[in-house]
mmCIF file of C-alpha atoms in Angstrom:
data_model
loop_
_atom_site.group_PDB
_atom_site.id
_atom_site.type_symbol
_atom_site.label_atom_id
_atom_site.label_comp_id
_atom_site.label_asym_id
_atom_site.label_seq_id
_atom_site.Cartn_x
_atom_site.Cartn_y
_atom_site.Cartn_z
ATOM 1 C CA UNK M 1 -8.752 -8.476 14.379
ATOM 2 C CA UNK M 2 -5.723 -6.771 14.800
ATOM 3 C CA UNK M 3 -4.368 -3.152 14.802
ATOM 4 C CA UNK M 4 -3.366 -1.348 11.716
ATOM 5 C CA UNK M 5 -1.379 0.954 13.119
ATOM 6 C CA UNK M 6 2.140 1.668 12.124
ATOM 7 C CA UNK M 7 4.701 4.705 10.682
ATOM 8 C CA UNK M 8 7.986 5.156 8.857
ATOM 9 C CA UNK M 9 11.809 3.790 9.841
ATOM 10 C CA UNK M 10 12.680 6.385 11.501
ATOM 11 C CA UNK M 11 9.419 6.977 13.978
ATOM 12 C CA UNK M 12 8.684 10.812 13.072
ATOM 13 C CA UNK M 13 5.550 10.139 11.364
ATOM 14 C CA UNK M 14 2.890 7.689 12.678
ATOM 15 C CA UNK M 15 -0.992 6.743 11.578
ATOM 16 C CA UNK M 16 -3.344 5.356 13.812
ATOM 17 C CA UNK M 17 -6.436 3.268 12.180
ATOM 18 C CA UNK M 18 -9.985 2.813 13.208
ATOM 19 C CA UNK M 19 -11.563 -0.480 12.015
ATOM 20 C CA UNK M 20 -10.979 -2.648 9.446
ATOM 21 C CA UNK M 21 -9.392 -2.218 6.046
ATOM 22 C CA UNK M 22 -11.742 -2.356 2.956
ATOM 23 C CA UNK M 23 -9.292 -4.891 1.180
ATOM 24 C CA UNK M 24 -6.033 -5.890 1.417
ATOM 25 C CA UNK M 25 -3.636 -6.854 -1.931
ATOM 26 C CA UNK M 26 -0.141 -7.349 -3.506
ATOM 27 C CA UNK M 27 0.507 -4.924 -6.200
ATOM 28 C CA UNK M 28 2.823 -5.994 -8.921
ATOM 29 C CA UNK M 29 2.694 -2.660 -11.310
ATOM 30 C CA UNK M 30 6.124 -1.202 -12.407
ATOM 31 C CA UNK M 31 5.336 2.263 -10.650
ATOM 32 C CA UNK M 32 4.477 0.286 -7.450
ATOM 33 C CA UNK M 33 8.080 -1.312 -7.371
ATOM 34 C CA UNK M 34 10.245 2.445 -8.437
ATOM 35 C CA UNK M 35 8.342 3.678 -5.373
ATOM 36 C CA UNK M 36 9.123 1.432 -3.004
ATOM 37 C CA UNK M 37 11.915 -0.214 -4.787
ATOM 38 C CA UNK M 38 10.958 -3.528 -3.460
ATOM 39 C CA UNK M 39 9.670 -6.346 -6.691
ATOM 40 C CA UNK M 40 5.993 -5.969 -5.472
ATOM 41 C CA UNK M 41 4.152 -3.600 -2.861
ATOM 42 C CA UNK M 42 1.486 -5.413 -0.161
ATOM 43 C CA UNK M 43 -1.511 -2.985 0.312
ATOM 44 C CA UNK M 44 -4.625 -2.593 2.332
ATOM 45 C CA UNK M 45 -7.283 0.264 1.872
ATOM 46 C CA UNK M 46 -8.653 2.192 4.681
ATOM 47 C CA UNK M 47 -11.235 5.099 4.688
ATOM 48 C CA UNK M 48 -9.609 8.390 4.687
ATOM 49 C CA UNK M 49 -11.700 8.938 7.767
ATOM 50 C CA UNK M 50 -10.276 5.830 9.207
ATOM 51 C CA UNK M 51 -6.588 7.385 9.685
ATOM 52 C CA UNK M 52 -5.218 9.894 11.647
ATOM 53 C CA UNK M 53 -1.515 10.756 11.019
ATOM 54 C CA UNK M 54 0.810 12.207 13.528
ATOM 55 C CA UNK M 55 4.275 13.511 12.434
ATOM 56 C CA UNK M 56 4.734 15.894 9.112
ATOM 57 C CA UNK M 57 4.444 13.894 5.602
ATOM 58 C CA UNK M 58 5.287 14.582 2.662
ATOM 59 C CA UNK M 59 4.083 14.462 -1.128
ATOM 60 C CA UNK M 60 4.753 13.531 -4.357
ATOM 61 C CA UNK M 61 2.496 13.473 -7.466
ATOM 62 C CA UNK M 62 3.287 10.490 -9.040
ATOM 63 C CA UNK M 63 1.025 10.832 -11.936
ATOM 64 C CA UNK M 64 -1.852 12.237 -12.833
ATOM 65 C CA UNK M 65 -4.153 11.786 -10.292
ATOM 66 C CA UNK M 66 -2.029 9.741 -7.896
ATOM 67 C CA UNK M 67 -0.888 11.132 -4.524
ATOM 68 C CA UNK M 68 2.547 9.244 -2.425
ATOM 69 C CA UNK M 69 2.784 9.821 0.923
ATOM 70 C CA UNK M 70 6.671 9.477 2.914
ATOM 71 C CA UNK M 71 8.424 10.651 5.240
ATOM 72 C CA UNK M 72 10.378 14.167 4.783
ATOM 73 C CA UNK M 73 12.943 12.864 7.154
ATOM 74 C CA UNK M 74 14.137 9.123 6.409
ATOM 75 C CA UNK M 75 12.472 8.820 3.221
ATOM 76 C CA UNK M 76 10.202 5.304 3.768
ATOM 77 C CA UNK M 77 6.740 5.355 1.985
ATOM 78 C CA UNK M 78 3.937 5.293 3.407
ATOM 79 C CA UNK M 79 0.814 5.565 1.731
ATOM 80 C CA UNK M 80 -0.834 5.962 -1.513
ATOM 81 C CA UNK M 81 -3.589 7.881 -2.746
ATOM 82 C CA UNK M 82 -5.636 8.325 -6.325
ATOM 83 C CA UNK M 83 -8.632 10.218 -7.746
ATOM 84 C CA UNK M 84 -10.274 7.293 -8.530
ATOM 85 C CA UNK M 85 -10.413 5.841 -4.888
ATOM 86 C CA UNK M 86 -11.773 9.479 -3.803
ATOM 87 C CA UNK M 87 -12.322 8.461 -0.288
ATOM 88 C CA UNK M 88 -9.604 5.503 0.232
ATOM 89 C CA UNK M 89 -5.957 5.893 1.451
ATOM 90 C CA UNK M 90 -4.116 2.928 0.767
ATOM 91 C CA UNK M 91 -1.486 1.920 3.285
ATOM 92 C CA UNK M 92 1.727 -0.152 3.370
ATOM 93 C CA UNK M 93 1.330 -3.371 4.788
ATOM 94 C CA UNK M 94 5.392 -3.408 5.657
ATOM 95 C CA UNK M 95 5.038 -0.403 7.809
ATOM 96 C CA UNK M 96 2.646 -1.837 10.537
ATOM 97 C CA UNK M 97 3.293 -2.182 13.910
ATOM 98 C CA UNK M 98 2.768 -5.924 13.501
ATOM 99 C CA UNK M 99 2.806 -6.729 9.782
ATOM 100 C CA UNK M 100 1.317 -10.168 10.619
ATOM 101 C CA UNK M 101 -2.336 -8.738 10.731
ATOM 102 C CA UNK M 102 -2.170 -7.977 7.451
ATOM 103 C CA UNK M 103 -3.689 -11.200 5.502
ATOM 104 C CA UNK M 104 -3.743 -10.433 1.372
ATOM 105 C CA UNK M 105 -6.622 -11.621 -0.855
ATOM 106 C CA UNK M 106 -5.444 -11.278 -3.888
ATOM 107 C CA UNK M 107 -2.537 -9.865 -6.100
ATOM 108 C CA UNK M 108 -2.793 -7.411 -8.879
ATOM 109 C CA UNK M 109 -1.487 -5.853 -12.211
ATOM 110 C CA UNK M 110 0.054 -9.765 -12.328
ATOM 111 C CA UNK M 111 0.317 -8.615 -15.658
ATOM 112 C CA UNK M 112 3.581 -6.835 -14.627
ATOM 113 C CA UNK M 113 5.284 -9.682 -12.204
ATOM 114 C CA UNK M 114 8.872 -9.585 -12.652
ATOM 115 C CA UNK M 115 9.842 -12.931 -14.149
ATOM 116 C CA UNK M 116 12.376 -13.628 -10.590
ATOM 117 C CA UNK M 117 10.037 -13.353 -8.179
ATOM 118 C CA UNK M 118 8.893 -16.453 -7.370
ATOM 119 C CA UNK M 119 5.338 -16.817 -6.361
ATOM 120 C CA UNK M 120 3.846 -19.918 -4.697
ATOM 121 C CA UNK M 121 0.229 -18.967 -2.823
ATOM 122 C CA UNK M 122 -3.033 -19.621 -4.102
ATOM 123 C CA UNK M 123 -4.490 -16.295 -4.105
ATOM 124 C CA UNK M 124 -6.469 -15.072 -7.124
ATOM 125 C CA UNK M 125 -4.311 -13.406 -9.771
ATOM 126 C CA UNK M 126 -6.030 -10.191 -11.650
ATOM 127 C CA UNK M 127 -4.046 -9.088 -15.012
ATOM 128 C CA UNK M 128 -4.952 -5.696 -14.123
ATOM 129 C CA UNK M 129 -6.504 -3.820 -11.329
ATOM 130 C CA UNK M 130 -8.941 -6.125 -8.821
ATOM 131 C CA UNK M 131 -12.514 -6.518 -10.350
#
């Protein structure tokens, strides 16, 4: 197992992790890509506990219920949060350290794919949100 450590582009904010993430996923959804304006986001969950942060982040409220996490000073996101993960933060797989720990399971609201992106793994494929 690898870290899952990582931060933003421009180094001024940081987490560190303890163990392992709870899942890891590709997220399709529209509000997904207008966040990180990239055609589909790569997640993993981690206990709130899990991560300490170093550097000052800042917040914007989405939607109801929904908490994004960036950096104040170059902008890059870094983490996602919701009411009905209470105790989850959900972390960019792009902004580790070493991005090849991360190993998704599954993608999600496939529902929403953009019609370009060409997909070719086997992973499962949930219409909506993960089971």
């Amino acid at each position: 197992m690898g870290r899952f450590d990582g931060g933003c582009a421009c180094g001024a904010v940081r987490h560190r992790t303890t163990g392992s993430p709870f899942w890891s996923m590709h997220c399709h959804c529209n509000s997904c890509r207008r966040a990180t304006g990239s055609p589909m986001t790569s997640f993993f969950g981690m206990g709130r506990g899990q991560v300490t942060w170093e550097g000052e982040r800042s917040f914007y409220n989405s939607s109801p219920g929904v908490t994004r996490g960036f950096c104040g000073k170059c902008g890059s996101p870094l983490f996602y949060m919701s009411t009905k993960w209470p105790g989850e933060v959900h972390l960019y797989a792009a902004n580790l350290d070493d991005p090849n720990v991360y190993t998704p399971t599954a993608h999600v609201f496939w529902a929403e794919k953009l019609d370009w992106l060409a997909v070719s793994d086997d992973l499962p494929k949930h219409e909506r949100s993960a089971p």
